[in-house]
Amino acid sequence: MRWWRAVGLSLVVTLIGMAEIAYGHGPGLFKPTIAQLALVLVGAGALLVRQRYPRAVVAVTVLCGAALPAFPPHLVLADVPAMVALYTLALQAGRRTAAAYGAVAVVLLTGSSMWWLPGHLFDIRNVLPLNYVVAAVAIGDSVRNQRKLLAQERRRAAEAERDRAAEARRQVREERVRIARDLHDVVAHHITLVNAQAGVAHHLLRTDPDRAYQALAGIKDTSRVALDELRATVGLLRADDEPDNRQPAPTFAGLDALLDGFRQAGLDVRVTRAGAPRPLTGTADLAAYRIVQEALTNARKHGGGGTVDLDLTYSGDTLDVTLTNPAQPGVRGPGTGHGMIGMRERAESAGGRFTAGATTGTFVVQVSLPLAAGSETTR
């Protein structure tokens, strides 16, 4: 509390105490005695430090209020300094402490006035100290509870804001990982095809110009598709007010075009299909395309031969994809490159399963992805 508020409160309490004495006895104004004036000033002055020493201030104000009726002429009045002190104590110390001090205050203030009242024990004015003490403690406790609830709501709001910020940061991190994974898939796939087609063109340029020309045309088409996909992926990073130049994300329905690109690069892809084709879930659709794309890219770059067997099996509510290609000598284990990590993350994020590894001279990639619920089997 600012110093001027404390001083102003003490002055107001002093004026109230003087007014109660001046107007509390007979007609006209009554001049307070030195003792009455001293007790009023001490009680009001103690309120200057009520925030720092609430218990001591309650004790001082209650003792002053209990001593005031001992100096004639006798008065029955509301002890305002004690009410303010008890309110402050209930506000700071809590209900139990305020109730204990309030009980002592009721006993002292009631007892100090009972002995001189005409009816003594049976005078109705004996209940006045009880009334204003209970009111002061109850109001202070109520305000304390309201402030506590308000503080809790503010903490909850701050925690909710921190949670929202953390969730937003997590989503940003996941989006960055997804975009980085897409960039890796696009660049690795198309650069591998361009490199393979360039090698074919270089090899056939003198001996078979027509096939070399076809390989160069394939390089042109592959690079154009790569640029389109890079623009679509990088376009996700643009601000909302920038021109939107996004292309649709590839889907598993474009598998044949993907395989044709690899075949033009010299990779012999043999496809086996079992079961009636059915649509995949939204996330699994893109995941299936990217996983096949990455697996074929790895087979072209690291495989021990120029052939890949691709098996597609639709059964129940899953699509099982198996890619098998000859492995280079000495290849062991499932592989730990970024491509393998990306394929595994794509499959798991779509609710599927992914395994990969080299066995008996071949490298096998297997993935199971969920089909769209409620889709009808095509006959």
Short mmCIF file of C-alpha atoms in Angstrom, two decimals:
data_model
loop_
_atom_site.label_atom_id
_atom_site.label_comp_id
_atom_site.label_asym_id
_atom_site.label_seq_id
_atom_site.Cartn_x
_atom_site.Cartn_y
_atom_site.Cartn_z
CA MET A 1 0.00 0.00 0.00
CA ARG A 2 1.24 3.49 -0.82
CA TRP A 3 2.12 5.65 2.16
CA TRP A 4 -0.53 8.21 1.38
CA ARG A 5 -3.24 5.55 1.39
CA ALA A 6 -2.15 4.38 4.85
CA VAL A 7 -2.07 7.95 6.16
CA GLY A 8 -5.42 8.74 4.58
CA LEU A 9 -7.03 5.66 6.13
CA SER A 10 -5.67 6.56 9.59
CA LEU A 11 -7.01 10.10 9.28
CA VAL A 12 -10.46 8.87 8.26
CA VAL A 13 -10.55 6.39 11.16
CA THR A 14 -9.47 9.16 13.56
CA LEU A 15 -12.27 11.43 12.34
CA ILE A 16 -14.82 8.62 12.72
CA GLY A 17 -13.64 7.93 16.28
CA MET A 18 -13.82 11.61 17.24
CA ALA A 19 -17.28 11.91 15.70
CA GLU A 20 -18.53 8.89 17.68
CA ILE A 21 -17.29 10.43 20.91
CA ALA A 22 -18.54 13.94 20.11
CA TYR A 23 -22.05 12.81 19.10
CA GLY A 24 -22.40 9.80 21.34
CA HIS A 25 -23.53 11.42 24.60
CA GLY A 26 -26.62 13.57 24.95
CA PRO A 27 -27.63 16.57 22.84
CA GLY A 28 -24.99 18.74 21.24
CA LEU A 29 -21.30 18.02 20.94
CA PHE A 30 -19.14 16.46 23.62
CA LYS A 31 -15.52 17.35 24.10
CA PRO A 32 -13.33 14.19 24.34
CA THR A 33 -11.05 13.79 27.31
CA ILE A 34 -7.28 13.47 27.00
CA ALA A 35 -7.50 9.72 27.65
CA GLN A 36 -10.20 9.21 25.02
CA LEU A 37 -8.26 11.28 22.49
CA ALA A 38 -5.06 9.31 23.19
CA LEU A 39 -6.80 5.94 22.77
CA VAL A 40 -8.42 7.03 19.49
CA LEU A 41 -5.11 8.35 18.12
CA VAL A 42 -3.12 5.27 19.18
CA GLY A 43 -5.69 2.90 17.64
CA ALA A 44 -5.86 4.86 14.38
CA GLY A 45 -2.07 5.38 14.26
CA ALA A 46 -1.42 1.66 14.61
CA LEU A 47 -3.21 1.17 11.26
CA LEU A 48 -0.24 2.81 9.54
CA VAL A 49 1.68 -0.48 9.89
CA ARG A 50 -1.24 -2.90 9.60
CA GLN A 51 0.10 -4.46 6.38
CA ARG A 52 3.49 -5.29 7.92
CA TYR A 53 2.40 -6.27 11.44
CA PRO A 54 -1.26 -7.34 11.19
CA ARG A 55 -1.32 -9.37 14.43
CA ALA A 56 0.31 -6.68 16.53
CA VAL A 57 -2.01 -4.04 15.10
CA VAL A 58 -5.05 -6.18 15.98
CA ALA A 59 -3.79 -6.48 19.55
CA VAL A 60 -3.19 -2.72 19.89
CA THR A 61 -6.51 -1.66 18.35
CA VAL A 62 -8.55 -4.19 20.37
CA LEU A 63 -6.87 -3.15 23.63
CA CYS A 64 -7.51 0.52 22.84
CA GLY A 65 -11.15 -0.25 22.00
CA ALA A 66 -11.57 -2.29 25.19
CA ALA A 67 -10.00 0.47 27.32
CA LEU A 68 -12.06 3.32 25.85
CA PRO A 69 -15.31 2.61 27.80
CA ALA A 70 -13.31 2.71 31.05
CA PHE A 71 -13.05 6.49 30.79
CA PRO A 72 -16.31 8.29 31.45
CA PRO A 73 -18.58 9.39 30.07
CA HIS A 74 -19.25 5.82 28.98
CA LEU A 75 -19.93 5.20 25.30
CA VAL A 76 -21.09 2.24 23.21
CA LEU A 77 -19.64 2.55 19.71
CA ALA A 78 -18.28 0.51 16.82
CA ASP A 79 -14.55 0.12 17.22
CA VAL A 80 -13.52 1.08 13.67
CA PRO A 81 -9.72 0.62 14.17
CA ALA A 82 -10.29 -2.95 15.41
CA MET A 83 -12.61 -3.69 12.47
CA VAL A 84 -10.00 -2.49 9.95
CA ALA A 85 -7.23 -4.42 11.72
CA LEU A 86 -9.27 -7.65 11.85
CA TYR A 87 -10.19 -7.25 8.17
CA THR A 88 -6.51 -6.91 7.27
CA LEU A 89 -5.58 -9.93 9.40
CA ALA A 90 -8.26 -12.09 7.73
CA LEU A 91 -7.04 -10.88 4.35
CA GLN A 92 -3.42 -11.84 5.00
CA ALA A 93 -3.28 -14.60 7.62
CA GLY A 94 -6.30 -16.71 6.73
CA ARG A 95 -9.55 -17.80 8.32
CA ARG A 96 -8.26 -19.72 11.37
CA THR A 97 -5.94 -16.99 12.60
CA ALA A 98 -8.53 -14.28 12.02
CA ALA A 99 -11.21 -16.33 13.81
CA ALA A 100 -8.94 -16.88 16.84
CA TYR A 101 -8.05 -13.19 17.12
CA GLY A 102 -11.69 -12.27 16.47
CA ALA A 103 -12.87 -14.49 19.33
CA VAL A 104 -10.44 -12.81 21.72
CA ALA A 105 -11.54 -9.39 20.43
CA VAL A 106 -15.23 -10.24 21.05
CA VAL A 107 -14.49 -11.31 24.62
CA LEU A 108 -12.44 -8.18 25.44
CA LEU A 109 -14.70 -5.64 23.73
CA THR A 110 -17.90 -7.18 25.09
CA GLY A 111 -16.51 -7.60 28.58
CA SER A 112 -15.23 -4.00 28.75
CA SER A 113 -18.69 -2.61 28.03
CA MET A 114 -20.82 -5.01 30.07
CA TRP A 115 -19.76 -3.76 33.52
CA TRP A 116 -20.94 -0.19 33.01
CA LEU A 117 -24.08 -0.72 30.87
CA PRO A 118 -27.31 -0.30 32.81
CA GLY A 119 -28.55 -3.78 31.99
CA HIS A 120 -25.08 -5.31 32.30
CA LEU A 121 -25.28 -8.84 30.93
CA PHE A 122 -28.80 -8.48 29.55
CA ASP A 123 -28.29 -5.17 27.68
CA ILE A 124 -28.93 -5.63 23.94
CA ARG A 125 -25.96 -3.42 23.14
CA ASN A 126 -23.63 -6.21 24.26
CA VAL A 127 -24.03 -7.87 20.88
CA LEU A 128 -22.54 -4.89 19.00
CA PRO A 129 -18.87 -6.03 19.31
CA LEU A 130 -19.83 -9.52 18.16
CA ASN A 131 -21.60 -8.13 15.11
CA TYR A 132 -18.86 -5.88 13.80
CA VAL A 133 -16.03 -8.32 14.63
CA VAL A 134 -17.77 -11.13 12.72
CA ALA A 135 -18.51 -8.77 9.83
CA ALA A 136 -14.87 -7.62 9.61
CA VAL A 137 -13.47 -11.16 9.69
CA ALA A 138 -16.06 -12.48 7.22
CA ILE A 139 -15.49 -9.66 4.72
CA GLY A 140 -11.70 -10.04 4.95
CA ASP A 141 -11.91 -13.81 4.47
CA SER A 142 -14.27 -13.40 1.51
CA VAL A 143 -11.99 -10.91 -0.21
CA ARG A 144 -9.00 -13.18 0.43
CA ASN A 145 -10.81 -16.13 -1.17
CA GLN A 146 -11.81 -14.04 -4.16
CA ARG A 147 -8.23 -12.87 -4.66
CA LYS A 148 -7.00 -16.44 -4.31
CA LEU A 149 -9.46 -17.65 -6.94
CA LEU A 150 -8.49 -14.78 -9.21
CA ALA A 151 -4.81 -15.65 -8.81
CA GLN A 152 -5.55 -19.30 -9.61
CA GLU A 153 -7.47 -18.30 -12.73
CA ARG A 154 -4.58 -16.12 -13.82
CA ARG A 155 -2.13 -18.98 -13.25
CA ARG A 156 -4.37 -21.33 -15.21
CA ALA A 157 -4.62 -18.79 -18.03
CA ALA A 158 -0.83 -18.36 -18.04
CA GLU A 159 -0.31 -22.13 -18.03
CA ALA A 160 -2.84 -22.53 -20.83
CA GLU A 161 -1.05 -19.84 -22.82
CA ARG A 162 2.29 -21.58 -22.24
CA ASP A 163 0.73 -24.89 -23.29
CA ARG A 164 -0.65 -23.31 -26.44
CA ALA A 165 2.73 -21.79 -27.23
CA ALA A 166 4.47 -25.13 -26.59
CA GLU A 167 1.94 -26.93 -28.79
CA ALA A 168 2.44 -24.34 -31.52
CA ARG A 169 6.23 -24.79 -31.31
CA ARG A 170 5.80 -28.58 -31.43
CA GLN A 171 3.59 -28.32 -34.50
CA VAL A 172 6.13 -26.01 -36.15
CA ARG A 173 8.90 -28.51 -35.43
CA GLU A 174 6.83 -31.36 -36.84
CA GLU A 175 5.99 -29.32 -39.92
CA ARG A 176 9.66 -28.50 -40.45
CA VAL A 177 10.56 -32.18 -40.15
CA ARG A 178 7.83 -33.08 -42.62
CA ILE A 179 8.96 -30.43 -45.10
CA ALA A 180 12.59 -31.50 -44.70
CA ARG A 181 11.53 -35.10 -45.33
CA ASP A 182 9.63 -34.07 -48.47
CA LEU A 183 12.60 -32.07 -49.70
CA HIS A 184 14.89 -35.04 -49.12
CA ASP A 185 12.56 -37.37 -50.99
CA VAL A 186 12.06 -35.00 -53.93
CA VAL A 187 15.71 -34.02 -54.33
CA ALA A 188 17.14 -37.51 -53.80
CA HIS A 189 14.64 -39.11 -56.18
CA HIS A 190 14.90 -36.68 -59.06
CA ILE A 191 18.64 -36.08 -58.82
CA THR A 192 19.15 -39.84 -58.91
CA LEU A 193 17.00 -40.11 -62.04
CA VAL A 194 18.73 -37.17 -63.69
CA ASN A 195 22.13 -38.67 -62.90
CA ALA A 196 21.10 -42.05 -64.29
CA GLN A 197 19.61 -40.55 -67.45
CA ALA A 198 22.67 -38.36 -67.96
CA GLY A 199 24.86 -41.46 -67.71
CA VAL A 200 22.75 -43.24 -70.29
CA ALA A 201 22.89 -40.24 -72.62
CA HIS A 202 26.66 -39.94 -72.23
CA HIS A 203 27.13 -43.63 -72.96
CA LEU A 204 24.90 -43.67 -76.06
CA LEU A 205 25.65 -40.24 -77.47
CA ARG A 206 28.12 -41.57 -80.09
CA THR A 207 26.80 -45.08 -80.66
CA ASP A 208 23.04 -44.50 -80.56
CA PRO A 209 22.11 -40.81 -80.86
CA ASP A 210 18.36 -41.53 -80.95
CA ARG A 211 18.35 -43.27 -77.56
CA ALA A 212 20.68 -40.60 -76.21
CA TYR A 213 18.19 -38.00 -77.37
CA GLN A 214 15.41 -39.84 -75.54
CA ALA A 215 17.53 -39.92 -72.38
CA LEU A 216 18.10 -36.15 -72.63
CA ALA A 217 14.38 -35.63 -73.08
CA GLY A 218 13.85 -37.70 -69.96
CA ILE A 219 16.30 -35.45 -68.10
CA LYS A 220 14.26 -32.43 -69.20
CA ASP A 221 10.98 -33.97 -68.01
CA THR A 222 12.48 -35.20 -64.73
CA SER A 223 14.04 -31.82 -63.92
CA ARG A 224 10.76 -30.06 -64.70
CA VAL A 225 8.84 -32.35 -62.36
CA ALA A 226 11.53 -31.86 -59.71
CA LEU A 227 11.20 -28.08 -59.97
CA ASP A 228 7.41 -28.30 -59.71
CA GLU A 229 7.60 -30.45 -56.58
CA LEU A 230 10.28 -28.23 -55.05
CA ARG A 231 8.11 -25.17 -55.65
CA ALA A 232 5.14 -26.93 -54.07
CA THR A 233 7.17 -27.98 -51.03
CA VAL A 234 8.97 -24.66 -50.53
CA GLY A 235 5.66 -22.87 -51.09
CA LEU A 236 4.52 -24.22 -47.73
CA LEU A 237 7.08 -21.90 -46.11
CA ARG A 238 5.69 -18.76 -47.72
CA ALA A 239 3.73 -16.15 -45.82
CA ASP A 240 -0.02 -15.99 -46.34
CA ASP A 241 0.21 -12.70 -48.23
CA GLU A 242 2.71 -14.02 -50.79
CA PRO A 243 1.57 -15.45 -54.13
CA ASP A 244 0.53 -19.07 -53.80
CA ASN A 245 2.13 -21.37 -56.36
CA ARG A 246 1.51 -24.72 -54.77
CA GLN A 247 1.00 -27.90 -56.75
CA PRO A 248 -1.13 -30.78 -55.48
CA ALA A 249 0.76 -33.29 -53.36
CA PRO A 250 1.46 -36.57 -55.18
CA THR A 251 -0.79 -39.53 -54.40
CA PHE A 252 -0.48 -43.28 -54.75
CA ALA A 253 -2.72 -43.06 -57.81
CA GLY A 254 0.30 -41.57 -59.64
CA LEU A 255 2.41 -44.68 -59.01
CA ASP A 256 2.52 -45.72 -62.67
CA ALA A 257 3.96 -42.36 -63.72
CA LEU A 258 6.56 -42.66 -60.96
CA LEU A 259 7.54 -46.13 -62.14
CA ASP A 260 7.80 -44.94 -65.75
CA GLY A 261 10.30 -42.31 -64.68
CA PHE A 262 12.50 -44.94 -63.06
CA ARG A 263 12.20 -47.20 -66.08
CA GLN A 264 13.38 -44.38 -68.33
CA ALA A 265 16.41 -44.06 -66.05
CA GLY A 266 17.28 -47.69 -66.71
CA LEU A 267 15.76 -49.35 -63.62
CA ASP A 268 13.74 -52.46 -64.42
CA VAL A 269 10.72 -52.33 -62.08
CA ARG A 270 8.52 -55.43 -62.12
CA VAL A 271 5.12 -54.93 -60.48
CA THR A 272 2.88 -57.63 -59.05
CA ARG A 273 -0.60 -56.75 -57.79
CA ALA A 274 -2.91 -58.88 -55.65
CA GLY A 275 -6.40 -58.01 -54.48
CA ALA A 276 -8.77 -55.31 -55.65
CA PRO A 277 -7.29 -51.80 -55.38
CA ARG A 278 -8.89 -49.62 -52.72
CA PRO A 279 -8.17 -46.04 -51.61
CA LEU A 280 -5.85 -45.37 -48.68
CA THR A 281 -6.37 -42.93 -45.83
CA GLY A 282 -5.25 -39.35 -46.44
CA THR A 283 -1.89 -39.57 -44.68
CA ALA A 284 -1.24 -43.13 -45.86
CA ASP A 285 -1.84 -42.12 -49.49
CA LEU A 286 1.08 -39.69 -49.58
CA ALA A 287 3.18 -41.96 -47.34
CA ALA A 288 2.79 -44.92 -49.73
CA TYR A 289 3.89 -42.80 -52.70
CA ARG A 290 6.90 -41.32 -50.89
CA ILE A 291 8.01 -44.67 -49.43
CA VAL A 292 7.95 -46.37 -52.85
CA GLN A 293 9.72 -43.37 -54.34
CA GLU A 294 12.46 -43.42 -51.69
CA ALA A 295 12.87 -47.21 -51.83
CA LEU A 296 13.28 -47.15 -55.62
CA THR A 297 15.72 -44.27 -55.33
CA ASN A 298 17.80 -46.24 -52.84
CA ALA A 299 17.66 -49.31 -55.10
CA ARG A 300 18.88 -47.23 -58.04
CA LYS A 301 21.70 -45.63 -56.03
CA HIS A 302 22.82 -48.44 -53.75
CA GLY A 303 21.37 -51.63 -55.22
CA GLY A 304 23.51 -54.37 -56.68
CA GLY A 305 21.57 -54.65 -59.92
CA GLY A 306 19.14 -52.86 -62.18
CA THR A 307 15.98 -54.71 -61.18
CA VAL A 308 13.36 -54.19 -58.46
CA ASP A 309 10.36 -56.37 -57.66
CA LEU A 310 7.38 -54.40 -56.36
CA ASP A 311 4.53 -56.38 -54.80
CA LEU A 312 1.23 -54.66 -53.93
CA THR A 313 -1.27 -56.69 -51.89
CA TYR A 314 -4.70 -55.39 -50.87
CA SER A 315 -6.07 -57.54 -48.06
CA GLY A 316 -8.56 -56.73 -45.32
CA ASP A 317 -8.02 -53.14 -44.25
CA THR A 318 -4.34 -52.81 -45.20
CA LEU A 319 -2.14 -52.38 -48.23
CA ASP A 320 1.08 -54.39 -48.02
CA VAL A 321 3.93 -53.08 -50.15
CA THR A 322 7.13 -55.11 -50.64
CA LEU A 323 10.15 -53.95 -52.67
CA THR A 324 12.97 -56.40 -53.29
CA ASN A 325 16.22 -55.63 -55.11
CA PRO A 326 19.70 -57.18 -55.26
CA ALA A 327 21.97 -55.87 -52.49
CA GLN A 328 25.58 -54.88 -52.96
CA PRO A 329 28.12 -57.30 -51.46
CA GLY A 330 28.74 -56.72 -47.77
CA VAL A 331 25.45 -54.93 -47.07
CA ARG A 332 24.06 -55.92 -43.67
CA GLY A 333 21.28 -54.73 -41.39
CA PRO A 334 18.27 -52.51 -42.00
CA GLY A 335 20.15 -49.37 -42.97
CA THR A 336 20.34 -46.17 -40.92
CA GLY A 337 20.35 -43.35 -43.48
CA HIS A 338 17.96 -40.41 -43.54
CA GLY A 339 15.93 -42.13 -46.23
CA MET A 340 15.26 -45.16 -44.02
CA ILE A 341 14.40 -42.94 -41.06
CA GLY A 342 12.05 -40.90 -43.23
CA MET A 343 10.28 -43.98 -44.59
CA ARG A 344 9.81 -45.40 -41.11
CA GLU A 345 8.46 -42.10 -39.75
CA ARG A 346 6.07 -41.74 -42.67
CA ALA A 347 4.68 -45.24 -42.17
CA GLU A 348 4.29 -44.85 -38.41
CA SER A 349 2.71 -41.39 -38.68
CA ALA A 350 0.11 -42.88 -41.06
CA GLY A 351 -0.67 -45.69 -38.62
CA GLY A 352 1.27 -48.36 -40.49
CA ARG A 353 4.32 -50.60 -39.98
CA PHE A 354 7.71 -50.52 -41.68
CA THR A 355 10.60 -52.98 -41.86
CA ALA A 356 13.71 -53.08 -44.01
CA GLY A 357 16.86 -55.18 -44.16
CA ALA A 358 19.33 -57.14 -46.25
CA THR A 359 19.02 -60.95 -46.40
CA THR A 360 20.85 -63.48 -48.62
CA GLY A 361 22.01 -60.99 -51.21
CA THR A 362 18.78 -59.00 -51.47
CA PHE A 363 17.46 -55.90 -49.78
CA VAL A 364 13.78 -55.98 -48.81
CA VAL A 365 11.54 -53.07 -47.82
CA GLN A 366 8.13 -53.96 -46.38
CA VAL A 367 5.41 -51.56 -45.32
CA SER A 368 1.76 -52.02 -44.30
CA LEU A 369 -0.55 -49.01 -44.51
CA PRO A 370 -4.24 -48.65 -43.56
CA LEU A 371 -6.90 -48.45 -46.25
CA ALA A 372 -9.70 -45.90 -46.02
CA ALA A 373 -12.51 -47.06 -43.74
CA GLY A 374 -15.77 -47.93 -45.46
CA SER A 375 -14.29 -48.06 -48.96
CA GLU A 376 -15.89 -50.67 -51.19
CA THR A 377 -13.85 -53.30 -52.93
CA THR A 378 -13.69 -52.81 -56.68
CA ARG A 379 -14.45 -55.90 -58.71
#
